[in-house]
Coordinates of C-alpha atoms in Angstrom, one line a residue:
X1 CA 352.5 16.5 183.0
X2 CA 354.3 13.5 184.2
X3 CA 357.3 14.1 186.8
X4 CA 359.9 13.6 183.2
X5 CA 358.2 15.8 181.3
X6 CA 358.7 18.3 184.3
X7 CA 362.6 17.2 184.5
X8 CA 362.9 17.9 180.7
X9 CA 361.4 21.2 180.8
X10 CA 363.3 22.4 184.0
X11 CA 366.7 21.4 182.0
X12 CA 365.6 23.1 178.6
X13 CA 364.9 26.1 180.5
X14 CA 367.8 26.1 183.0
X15 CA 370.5 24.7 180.3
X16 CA 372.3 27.4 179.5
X17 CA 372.3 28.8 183.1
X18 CA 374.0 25.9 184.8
X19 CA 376.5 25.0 181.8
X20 CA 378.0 28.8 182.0
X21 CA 378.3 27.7 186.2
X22 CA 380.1 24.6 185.7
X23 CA 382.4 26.3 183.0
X24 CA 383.0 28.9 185.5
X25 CA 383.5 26.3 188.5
X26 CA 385.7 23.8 186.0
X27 CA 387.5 26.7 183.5
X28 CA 386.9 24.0 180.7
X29 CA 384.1 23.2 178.7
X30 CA 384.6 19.8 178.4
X31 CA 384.5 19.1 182.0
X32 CA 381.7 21.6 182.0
X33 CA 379.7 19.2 180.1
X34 CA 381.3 16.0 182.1
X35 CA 380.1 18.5 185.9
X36 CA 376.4 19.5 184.7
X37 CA 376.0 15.7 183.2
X38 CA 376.8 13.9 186.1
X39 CA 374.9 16.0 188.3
X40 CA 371.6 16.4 186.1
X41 CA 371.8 12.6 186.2
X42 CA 371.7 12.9 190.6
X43 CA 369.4 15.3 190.2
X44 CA 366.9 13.1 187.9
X45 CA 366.6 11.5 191.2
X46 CA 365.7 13.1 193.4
X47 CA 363.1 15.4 191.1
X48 CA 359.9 13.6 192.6
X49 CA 361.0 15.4 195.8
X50 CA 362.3 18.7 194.2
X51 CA 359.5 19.2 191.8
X52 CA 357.0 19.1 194.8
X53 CA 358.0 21.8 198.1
X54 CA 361.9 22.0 196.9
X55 CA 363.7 24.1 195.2
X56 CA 365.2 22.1 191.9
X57 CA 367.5 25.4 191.0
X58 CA 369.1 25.7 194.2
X59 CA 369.5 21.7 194.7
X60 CA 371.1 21.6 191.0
X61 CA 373.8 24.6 191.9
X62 CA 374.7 23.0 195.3
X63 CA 374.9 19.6 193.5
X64 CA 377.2 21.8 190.8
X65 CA 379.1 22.8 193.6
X66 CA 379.7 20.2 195.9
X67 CA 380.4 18.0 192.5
X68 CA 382.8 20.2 191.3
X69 CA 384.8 20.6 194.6
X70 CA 384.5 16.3 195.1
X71 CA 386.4 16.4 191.9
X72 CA 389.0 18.7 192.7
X73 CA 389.8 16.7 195.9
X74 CA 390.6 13.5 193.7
X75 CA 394.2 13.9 191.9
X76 CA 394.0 14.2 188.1
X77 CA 397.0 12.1 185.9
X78 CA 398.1 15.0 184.3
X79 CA 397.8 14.2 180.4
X80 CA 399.9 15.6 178.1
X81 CA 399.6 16.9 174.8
X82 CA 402.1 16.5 171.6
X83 CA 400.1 20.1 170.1
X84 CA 402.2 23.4 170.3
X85 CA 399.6 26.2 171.2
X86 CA 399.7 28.7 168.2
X87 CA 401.6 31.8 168.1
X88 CA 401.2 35.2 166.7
X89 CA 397.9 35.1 167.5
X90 CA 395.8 38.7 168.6
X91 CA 393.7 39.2 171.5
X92 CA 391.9 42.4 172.3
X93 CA 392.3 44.0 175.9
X94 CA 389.2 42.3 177.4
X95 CA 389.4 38.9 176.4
X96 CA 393.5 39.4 178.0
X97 CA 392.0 40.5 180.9
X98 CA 389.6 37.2 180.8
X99 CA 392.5 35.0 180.0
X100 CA 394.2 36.4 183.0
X101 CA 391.0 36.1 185.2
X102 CA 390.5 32.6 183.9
X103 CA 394.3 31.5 184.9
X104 CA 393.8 33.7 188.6
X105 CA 390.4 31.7 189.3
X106 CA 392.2 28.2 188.2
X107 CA 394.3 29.2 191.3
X108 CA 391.6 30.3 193.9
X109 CA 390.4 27.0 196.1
X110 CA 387.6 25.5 194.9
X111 CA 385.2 27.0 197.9
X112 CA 386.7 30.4 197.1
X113 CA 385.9 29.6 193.3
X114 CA 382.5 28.7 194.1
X115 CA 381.5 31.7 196.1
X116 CA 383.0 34.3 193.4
X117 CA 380.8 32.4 190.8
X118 CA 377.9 32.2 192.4
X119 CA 378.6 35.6 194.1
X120 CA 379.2 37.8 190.8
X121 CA 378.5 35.8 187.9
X122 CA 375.4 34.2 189.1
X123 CA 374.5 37.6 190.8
X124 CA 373.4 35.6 194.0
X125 CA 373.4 37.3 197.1
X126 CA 375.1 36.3 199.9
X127 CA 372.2 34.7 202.1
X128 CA 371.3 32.5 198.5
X129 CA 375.3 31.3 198.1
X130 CA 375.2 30.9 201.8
X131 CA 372.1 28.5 200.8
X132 CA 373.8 27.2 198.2
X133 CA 377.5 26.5 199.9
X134 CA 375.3 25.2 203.0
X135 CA 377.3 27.9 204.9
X136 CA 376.9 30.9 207.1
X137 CA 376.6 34.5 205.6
X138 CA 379.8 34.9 207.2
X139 CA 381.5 32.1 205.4
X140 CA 380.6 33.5 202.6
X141 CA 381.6 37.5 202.9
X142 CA 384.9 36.2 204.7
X143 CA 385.6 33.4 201.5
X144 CA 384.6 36.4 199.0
X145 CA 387.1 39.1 200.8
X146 CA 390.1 36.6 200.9
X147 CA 389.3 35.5 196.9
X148 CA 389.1 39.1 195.6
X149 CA 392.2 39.5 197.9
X150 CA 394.1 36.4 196.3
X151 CA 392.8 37.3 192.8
X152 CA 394.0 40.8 192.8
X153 CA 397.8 39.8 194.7
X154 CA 398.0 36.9 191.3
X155 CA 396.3 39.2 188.9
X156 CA 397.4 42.8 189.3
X157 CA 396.9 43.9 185.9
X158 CA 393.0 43.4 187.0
X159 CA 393.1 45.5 189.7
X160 CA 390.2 48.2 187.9
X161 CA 388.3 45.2 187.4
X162 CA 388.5 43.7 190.8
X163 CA 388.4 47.3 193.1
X164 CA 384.7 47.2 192.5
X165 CA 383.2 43.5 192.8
X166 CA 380.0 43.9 190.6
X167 CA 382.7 45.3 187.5
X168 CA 384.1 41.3 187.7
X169 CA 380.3 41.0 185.7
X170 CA 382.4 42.2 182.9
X171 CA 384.0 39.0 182.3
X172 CA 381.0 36.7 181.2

């Protein structure tokens, strides 16, 4: 197996694990889609080197990462649209409580984003974000405190689903 053929497979099999990552990171699947692209085109790259000793999983999440924040750095026009949401419409009590989570992330920096994603919805553990982030364990546990602390002063109405950090799972 050639070194694309080994690229292909590890993006088949990893697809659907890094898109729901950059949704979480971006809050938007189109910039989802725009995040993973960009970076499975880096990562294409570099996969001579990863697909040897390295790690491809963990290079792709840090490239996710440290993509996603770049972007956030650089200011956005904002672009307007002439469509009126739709009213009237009915939500049941979870996917409220993810609309609210969704808008309370938006608000979070986008390190403390990063290490509640890879934290609770990638179910890494705090020495693999600290991998991940390139930071120290402590980074991480003092980012994670002062994000579940920022999420549950904009988002009281989650405060069930915040008071214990593995129910935030709940939200996929």
């Amino acid at each position: 197996m050639d070194g694309d053929d080994g690229f292909r497979e590890f993006v088949l099999a990893r697809q659907q694990s890094l898109m729901r990552t950059a949704y979480l990171l971006t809050g938007d699947a189109y910039l989802a889609e725009d995040l993973l692209q960009s970076v499975l085109a880096k990562v294409v790259g570099q996969w001579h080197k990863l697909s040897g000793d390295g790690n491809p999983e963990a290079y792709t999440r840090r490239a996710l990462v440290n993509q996603y924040i770049s972007w956030k750095r650089r200011p956005r026009p904002e672009v307007l649209s002439s469509n009126v949401p739709e009213h009237g419409a009915s939500y049941d009590e979870v996917a409220l409580d993810r609309i609210v989570l969704r808008g309370a992330l938006a608000k979070l920096t986008p390190k403390q984003r990063a290490v509640i994603v890879l934290r609770f919805w990638e179910d890494l553990t705090e020495a693999q974000t600290a991998e991940v982030l390139r930071c120290s364990i402590g980074n991480v546990k003092s980012q994670c405190h002062h994000a579940l602390a920022r999420l549950r002063s904009l988002a009281p109405e989650l405060g069930p689903m915040l008071s214990d950090p593995e129910i935030v799972e709940v939200t996929r």
